[in-house]
Short mmCIF file of C-alpha atoms and ligand atoms in Angstrom, two decimals:
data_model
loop_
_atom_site.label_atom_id
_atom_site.label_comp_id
_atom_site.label_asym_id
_atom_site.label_seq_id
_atom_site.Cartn_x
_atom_site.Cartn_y
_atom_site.Cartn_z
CA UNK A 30 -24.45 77.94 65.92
CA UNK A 31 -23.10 75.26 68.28
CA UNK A 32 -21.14 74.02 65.37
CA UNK A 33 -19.25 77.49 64.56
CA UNK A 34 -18.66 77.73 68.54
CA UNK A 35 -16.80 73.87 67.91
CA UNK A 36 -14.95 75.03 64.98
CA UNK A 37 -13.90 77.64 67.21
CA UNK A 38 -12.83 76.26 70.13
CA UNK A 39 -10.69 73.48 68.04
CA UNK A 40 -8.67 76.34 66.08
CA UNK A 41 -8.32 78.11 68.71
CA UNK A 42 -6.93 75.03 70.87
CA UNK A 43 -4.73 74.41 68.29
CA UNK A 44 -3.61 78.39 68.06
CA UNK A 45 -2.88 78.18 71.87
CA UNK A 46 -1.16 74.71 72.49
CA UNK A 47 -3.82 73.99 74.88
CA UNK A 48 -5.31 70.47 76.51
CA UNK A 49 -9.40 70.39 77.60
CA UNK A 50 -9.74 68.18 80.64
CA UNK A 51 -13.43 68.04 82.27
CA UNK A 52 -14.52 65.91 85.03
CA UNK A 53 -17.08 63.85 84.68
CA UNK A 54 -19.52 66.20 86.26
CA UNK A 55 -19.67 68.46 83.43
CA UNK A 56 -22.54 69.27 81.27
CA UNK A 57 -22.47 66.53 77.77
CA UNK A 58 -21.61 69.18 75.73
CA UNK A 59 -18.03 69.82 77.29
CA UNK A 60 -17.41 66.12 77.95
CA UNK A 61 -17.74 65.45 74.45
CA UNK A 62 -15.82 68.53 73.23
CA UNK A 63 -12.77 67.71 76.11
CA UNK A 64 -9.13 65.91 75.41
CA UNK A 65 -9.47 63.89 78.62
CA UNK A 66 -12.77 62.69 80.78
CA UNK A 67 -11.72 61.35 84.32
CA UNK A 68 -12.29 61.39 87.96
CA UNK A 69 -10.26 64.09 90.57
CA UNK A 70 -6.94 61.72 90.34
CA UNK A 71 -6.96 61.39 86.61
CA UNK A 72 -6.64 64.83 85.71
CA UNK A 73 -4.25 65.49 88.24
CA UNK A 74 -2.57 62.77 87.07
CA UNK A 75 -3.17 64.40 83.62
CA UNK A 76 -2.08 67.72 84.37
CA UNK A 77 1.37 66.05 85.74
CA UNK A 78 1.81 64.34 82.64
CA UNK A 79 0.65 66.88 79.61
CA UNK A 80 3.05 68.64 77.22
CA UNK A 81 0.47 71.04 76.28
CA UNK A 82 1.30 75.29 76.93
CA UNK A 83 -2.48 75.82 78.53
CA UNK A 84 -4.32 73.74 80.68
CA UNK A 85 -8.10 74.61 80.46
CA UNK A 86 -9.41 72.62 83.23
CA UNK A 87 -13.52 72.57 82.67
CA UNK A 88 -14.44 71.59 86.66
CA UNK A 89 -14.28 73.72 89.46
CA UNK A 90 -11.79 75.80 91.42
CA UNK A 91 -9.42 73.18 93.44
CA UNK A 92 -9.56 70.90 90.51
CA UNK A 93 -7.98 74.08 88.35
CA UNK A 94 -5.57 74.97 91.18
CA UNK A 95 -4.22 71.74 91.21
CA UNK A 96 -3.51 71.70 87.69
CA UNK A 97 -1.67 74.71 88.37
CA UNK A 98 0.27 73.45 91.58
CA UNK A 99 1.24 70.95 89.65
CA UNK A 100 2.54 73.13 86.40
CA UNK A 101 3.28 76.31 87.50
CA UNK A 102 4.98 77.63 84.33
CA UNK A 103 1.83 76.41 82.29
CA UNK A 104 -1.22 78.97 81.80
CA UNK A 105 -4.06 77.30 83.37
CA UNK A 106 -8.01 78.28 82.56
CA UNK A 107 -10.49 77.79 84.37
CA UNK A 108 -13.82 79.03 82.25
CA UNK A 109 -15.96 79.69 85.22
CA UNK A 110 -15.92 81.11 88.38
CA UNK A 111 -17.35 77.59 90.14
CA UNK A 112 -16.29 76.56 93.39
CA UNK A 113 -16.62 73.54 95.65
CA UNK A 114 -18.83 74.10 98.44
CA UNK A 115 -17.29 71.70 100.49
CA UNK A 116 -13.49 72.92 99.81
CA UNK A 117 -14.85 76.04 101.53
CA UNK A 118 -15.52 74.32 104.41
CA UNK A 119 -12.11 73.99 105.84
CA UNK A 120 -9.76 77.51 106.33
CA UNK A 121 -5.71 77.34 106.36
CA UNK A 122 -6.52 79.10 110.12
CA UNK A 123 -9.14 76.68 111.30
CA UNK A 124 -6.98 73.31 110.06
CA UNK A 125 -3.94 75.17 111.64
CA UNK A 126 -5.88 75.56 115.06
CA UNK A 127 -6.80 71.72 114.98
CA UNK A 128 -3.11 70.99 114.08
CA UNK A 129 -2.42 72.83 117.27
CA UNK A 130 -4.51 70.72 119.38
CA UNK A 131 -3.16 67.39 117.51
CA UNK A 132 0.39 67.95 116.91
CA UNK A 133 1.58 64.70 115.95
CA UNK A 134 -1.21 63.98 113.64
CA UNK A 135 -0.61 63.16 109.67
CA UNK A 136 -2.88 65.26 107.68
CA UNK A 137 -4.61 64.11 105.02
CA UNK A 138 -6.64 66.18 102.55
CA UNK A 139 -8.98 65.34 100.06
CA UNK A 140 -8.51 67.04 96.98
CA UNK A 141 -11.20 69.15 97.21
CA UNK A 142 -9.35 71.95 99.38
CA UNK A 143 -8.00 75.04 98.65
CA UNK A 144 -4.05 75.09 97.68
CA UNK A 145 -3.71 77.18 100.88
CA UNK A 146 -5.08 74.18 102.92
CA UNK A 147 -3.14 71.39 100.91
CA UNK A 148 -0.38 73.27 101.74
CA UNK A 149 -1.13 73.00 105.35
CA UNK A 150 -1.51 69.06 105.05
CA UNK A 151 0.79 66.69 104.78
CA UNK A 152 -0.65 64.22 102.07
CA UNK A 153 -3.75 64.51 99.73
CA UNK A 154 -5.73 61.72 98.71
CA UNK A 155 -8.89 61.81 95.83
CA UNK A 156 -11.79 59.40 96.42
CA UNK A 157 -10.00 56.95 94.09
CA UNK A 158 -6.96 56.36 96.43
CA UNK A 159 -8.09 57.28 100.04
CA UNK A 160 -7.81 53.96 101.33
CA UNK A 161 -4.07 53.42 99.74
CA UNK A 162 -3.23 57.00 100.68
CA UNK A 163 -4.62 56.40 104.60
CA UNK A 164 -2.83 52.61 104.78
CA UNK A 165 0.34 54.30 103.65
CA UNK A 166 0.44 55.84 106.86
CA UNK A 167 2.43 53.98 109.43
CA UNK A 168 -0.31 52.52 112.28
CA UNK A 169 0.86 54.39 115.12
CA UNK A 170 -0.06 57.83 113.53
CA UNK A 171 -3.02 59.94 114.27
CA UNK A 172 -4.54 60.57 111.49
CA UNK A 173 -6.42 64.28 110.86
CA UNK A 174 -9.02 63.69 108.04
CA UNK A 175 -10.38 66.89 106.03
CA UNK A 176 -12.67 68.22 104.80
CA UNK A 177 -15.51 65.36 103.95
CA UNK A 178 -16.61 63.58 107.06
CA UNK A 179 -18.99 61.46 105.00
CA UNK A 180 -15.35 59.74 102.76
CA UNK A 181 -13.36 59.82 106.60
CA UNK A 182 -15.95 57.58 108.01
CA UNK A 183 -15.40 55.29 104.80
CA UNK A 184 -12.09 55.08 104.67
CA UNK A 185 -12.24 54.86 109.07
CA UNK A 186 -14.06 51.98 108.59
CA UNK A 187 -12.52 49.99 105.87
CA UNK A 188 -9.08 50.64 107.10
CA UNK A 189 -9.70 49.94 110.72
CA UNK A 190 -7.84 53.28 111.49
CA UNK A 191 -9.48 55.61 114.34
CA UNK A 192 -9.56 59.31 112.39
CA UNK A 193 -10.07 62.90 113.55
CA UNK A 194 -12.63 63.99 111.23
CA UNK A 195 -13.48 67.47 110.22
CA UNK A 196 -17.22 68.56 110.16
CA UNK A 197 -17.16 69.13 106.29
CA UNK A 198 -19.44 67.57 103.50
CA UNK A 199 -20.58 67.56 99.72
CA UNK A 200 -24.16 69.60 99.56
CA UNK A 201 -24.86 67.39 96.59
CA UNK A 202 -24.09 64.41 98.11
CA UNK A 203 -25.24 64.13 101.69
CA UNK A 204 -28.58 65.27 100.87
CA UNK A 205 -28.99 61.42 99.90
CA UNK A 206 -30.92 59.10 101.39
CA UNK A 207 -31.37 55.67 102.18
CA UNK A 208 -35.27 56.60 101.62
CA UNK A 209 -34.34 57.63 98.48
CA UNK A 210 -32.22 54.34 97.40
CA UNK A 211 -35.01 52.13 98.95
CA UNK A 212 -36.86 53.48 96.56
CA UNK A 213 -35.08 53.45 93.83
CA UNK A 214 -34.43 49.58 94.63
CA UNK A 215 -38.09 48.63 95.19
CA UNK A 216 -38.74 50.42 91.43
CA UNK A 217 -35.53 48.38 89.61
CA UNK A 218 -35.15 45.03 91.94
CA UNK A 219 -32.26 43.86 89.25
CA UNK A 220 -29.76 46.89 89.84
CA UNK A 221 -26.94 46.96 91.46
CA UNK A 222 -26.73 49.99 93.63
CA UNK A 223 -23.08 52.08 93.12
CA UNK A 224 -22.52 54.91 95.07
CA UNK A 225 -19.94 57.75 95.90
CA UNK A 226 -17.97 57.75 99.27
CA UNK A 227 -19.25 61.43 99.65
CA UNK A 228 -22.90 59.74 100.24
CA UNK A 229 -24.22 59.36 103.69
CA UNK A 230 -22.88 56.26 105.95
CA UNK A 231 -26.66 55.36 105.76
CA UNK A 232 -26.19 55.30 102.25
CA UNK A 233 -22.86 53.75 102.15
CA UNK A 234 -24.58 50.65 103.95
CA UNK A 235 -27.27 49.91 101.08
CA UNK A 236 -24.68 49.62 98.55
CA UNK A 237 -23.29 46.85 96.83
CA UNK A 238 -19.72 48.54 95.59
CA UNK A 239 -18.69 52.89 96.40
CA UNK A 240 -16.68 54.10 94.33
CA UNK A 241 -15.09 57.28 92.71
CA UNK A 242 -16.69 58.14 89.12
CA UNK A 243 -13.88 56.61 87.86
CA UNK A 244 -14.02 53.48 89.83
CA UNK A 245 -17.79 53.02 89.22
CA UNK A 246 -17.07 53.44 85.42
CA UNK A 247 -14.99 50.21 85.87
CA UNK A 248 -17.64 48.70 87.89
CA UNK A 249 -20.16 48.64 85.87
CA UNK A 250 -17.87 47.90 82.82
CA UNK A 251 -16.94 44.87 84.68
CA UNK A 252 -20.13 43.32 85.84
CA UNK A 253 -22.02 41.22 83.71
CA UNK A 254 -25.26 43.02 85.20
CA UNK A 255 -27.86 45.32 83.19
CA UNK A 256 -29.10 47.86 85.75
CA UNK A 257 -27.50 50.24 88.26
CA UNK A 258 -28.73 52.95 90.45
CA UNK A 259 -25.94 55.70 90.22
CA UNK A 260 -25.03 57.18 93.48
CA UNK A 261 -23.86 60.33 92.19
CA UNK A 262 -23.64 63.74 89.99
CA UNK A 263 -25.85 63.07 86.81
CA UNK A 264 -23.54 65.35 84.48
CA UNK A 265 -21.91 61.57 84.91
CA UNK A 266 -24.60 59.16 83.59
CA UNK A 267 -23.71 60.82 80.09
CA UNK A 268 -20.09 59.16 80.29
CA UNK A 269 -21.73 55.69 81.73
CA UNK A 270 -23.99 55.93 78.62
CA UNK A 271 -21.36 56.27 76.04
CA UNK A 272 -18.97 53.55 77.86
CA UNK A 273 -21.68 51.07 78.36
CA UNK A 274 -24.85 51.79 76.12
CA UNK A 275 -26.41 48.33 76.58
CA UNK A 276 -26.73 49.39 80.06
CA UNK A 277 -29.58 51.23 82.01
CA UNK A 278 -28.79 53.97 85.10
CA UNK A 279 -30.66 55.05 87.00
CA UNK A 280 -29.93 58.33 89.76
CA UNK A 281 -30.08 57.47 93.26
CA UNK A 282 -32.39 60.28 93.66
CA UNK A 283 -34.20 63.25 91.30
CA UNK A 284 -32.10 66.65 90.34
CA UNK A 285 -28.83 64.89 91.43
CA UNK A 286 -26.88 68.19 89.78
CA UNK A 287 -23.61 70.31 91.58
CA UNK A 288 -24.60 73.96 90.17
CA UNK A 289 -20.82 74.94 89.99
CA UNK A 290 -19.79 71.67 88.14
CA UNK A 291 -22.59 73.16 85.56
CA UNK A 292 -21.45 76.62 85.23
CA UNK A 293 -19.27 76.21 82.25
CA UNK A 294 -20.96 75.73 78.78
CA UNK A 295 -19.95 75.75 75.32
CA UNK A 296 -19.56 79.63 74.96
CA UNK A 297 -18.30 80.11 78.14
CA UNK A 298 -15.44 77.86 77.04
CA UNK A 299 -14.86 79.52 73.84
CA UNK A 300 -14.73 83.00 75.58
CA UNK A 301 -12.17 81.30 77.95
CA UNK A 302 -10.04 80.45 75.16
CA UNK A 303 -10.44 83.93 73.54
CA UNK A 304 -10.02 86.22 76.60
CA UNK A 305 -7.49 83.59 78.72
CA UNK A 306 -9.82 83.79 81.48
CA UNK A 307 -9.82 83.17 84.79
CA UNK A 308 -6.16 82.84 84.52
CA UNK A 309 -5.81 80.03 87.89
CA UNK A 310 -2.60 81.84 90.29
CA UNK A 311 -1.49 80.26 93.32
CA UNK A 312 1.60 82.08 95.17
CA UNK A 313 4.83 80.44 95.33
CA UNK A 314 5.02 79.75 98.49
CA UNK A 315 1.77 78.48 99.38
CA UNK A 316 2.41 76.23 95.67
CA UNK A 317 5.41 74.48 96.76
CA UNK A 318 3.88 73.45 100.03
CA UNK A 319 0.52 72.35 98.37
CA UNK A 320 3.10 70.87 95.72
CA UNK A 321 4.48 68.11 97.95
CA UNK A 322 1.05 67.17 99.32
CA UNK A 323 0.10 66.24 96.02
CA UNK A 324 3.18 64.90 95.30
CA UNK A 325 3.45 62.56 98.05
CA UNK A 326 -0.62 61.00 96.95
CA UNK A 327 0.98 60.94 93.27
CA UNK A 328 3.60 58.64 94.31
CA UNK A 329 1.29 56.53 96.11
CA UNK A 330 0.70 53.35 94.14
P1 LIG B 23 -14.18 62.04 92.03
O1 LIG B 23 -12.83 62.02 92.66
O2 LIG B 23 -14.87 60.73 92.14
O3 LIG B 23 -14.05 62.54 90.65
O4 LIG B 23 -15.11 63.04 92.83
C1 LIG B 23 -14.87 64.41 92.86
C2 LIG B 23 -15.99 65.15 93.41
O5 LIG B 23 -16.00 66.35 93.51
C3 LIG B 23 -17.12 64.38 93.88
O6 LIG B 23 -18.11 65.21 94.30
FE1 LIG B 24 -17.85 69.85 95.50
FE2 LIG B 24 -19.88 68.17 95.83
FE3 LIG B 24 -19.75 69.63 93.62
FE4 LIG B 24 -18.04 67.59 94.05
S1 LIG B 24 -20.25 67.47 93.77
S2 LIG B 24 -17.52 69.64 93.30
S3 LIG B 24 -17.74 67.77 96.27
S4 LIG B 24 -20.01 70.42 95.74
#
């Protein structure tokens, strides 16, 4: 059965000129089955680069909308209707009221907005390149941090820069604690602890590296250790596997799962693919607004 869905899927990738991309949240199944694996700035930088007609981009909402920001002549899918809690905790009205009160401020957005906010910021930035995208700004700039106070405090502290920061945070994330990393350490005394920027500053503070998925891949592809306690999403510990099988992970804490990064499974896909559904539309002029925000963190280096 899973097999005929596969069969499926391929042909009718093939049929449709299309590229899978799936974040490294998503269930095994659609990793495995997906062109391209990566954190939030790899398959933007993906979808900037692909040749491919359709775009089906196996995440959630903002992660599809970029895609789409990004290639607005392509078709782009997104086979779920799964959000990011934490985009939806910033409004274009409520960022434009704060913009009100800080008018000379530089606004930086994490990815995980709505286009309609990123099109009210000036420059984006993932959890990969917050710290470039924040020391890119000249000094004497305020700086207007959104949504994910949790990453703001991060990059705040590493950078040295004083940030407005806007109440928002990852449901998944925050729930963290240092309770639950304590124990996690007193159970594996070996691992190295590698967490997400999205975790609590509490958190933050028992680590020994934070990282984006993407950058903790390359952590713990680099070190010469054994064991790691994972600060984040588990949907990921199946790509840390595969990369690194000699390795052992462990979750910072139990049920470690985003429900909307789960939503899309194998037939959901395929009925994606058959139907072209959701078809991902962002208006034109709220695009090419959103478009240079992501545009100016793509350039970043
Ligand atoms: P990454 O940029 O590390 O992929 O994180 C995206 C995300 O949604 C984390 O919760
Ligand atoms: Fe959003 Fe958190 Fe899920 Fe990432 S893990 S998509 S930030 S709710």
């Amino acid at each position: 059965m899973a097999n005929d869905i596969i069969d499926y899927i391929m042909r009718r990738k093939q049929e449709l000129n299309a590229v899978i991309m799936a974040h490294y949240y998503q269930n095994p199944e659609i990793q495995d089955i997906a062109d391209f694996v990566g954190d939030s700035l790899q398959l933007a930088q993906q979808a900037s680069a692909t040749s491919a007609q359709v775009i089906v981009s196996c995440g959630v909402n903002f992660m599809a909308e970029s895609a789409k920001i990004l290639n607005p002549d392509k078709m782009v899918l997104l086979p779920a209707q799964a959000g990011c809690p934490m985009a939806d905790m910033v409004t274009p009205e409520a960022l434009r009221e704060m913009k009100r009160q800080h008018p000379q401020a530089v606004v930086v957005a994490y990815v995980n907005t709505s286009a309609a906010v990123k099109a009210e910021s000036d420059i984006c930035c993932t959890s990969s390149n917050a710290l470039a995208v924040v020391n890119s700004i000249p000094r004497e700039k305020e700086i207007i941090f959104i949504p994910d106070r949790n990453l703001g405090r991060y990059v705040a502290a590493q950078t040295g820069r004083e940030m407005i920061f806007w109440p928002g945070y990852c449901p998944v994330h925050d729930i963290v604690s240092a309770g639950h990393v304590k124990e996690q350490m007193s159970l594996h005394p070996q691992a190295k602890v590698v967490v997400h920027p999205e975790c609590p500053p509490e958190v933050i503070a028992l680590a020994d590296a934070v990282r984006s998925t993407a950058g903790i891949l390359q952590y713990v592809q680099a070190s010469a250790e054994k064991e790691f306690i994972i600060g984040t999403e588990e949907g990921f510990l199946h790509s840390l596997r595969k990369a690194c099988p000699d390795k052992t992970f462990y979750l910072a804490r139990s049920h470690f799962v985003c429900q909307d990064m789960k939503m899309i499974s194998l037939s959901a896909l395929a009925l994606s693919l058959e139907k072209l559904q959701e078809q991902i539309e962002v208006t034109e002029n709220v695009r090419i607004k959103a478009f240079r925000s992501l545009q100016n963190m793509l350039e970043i280096k």
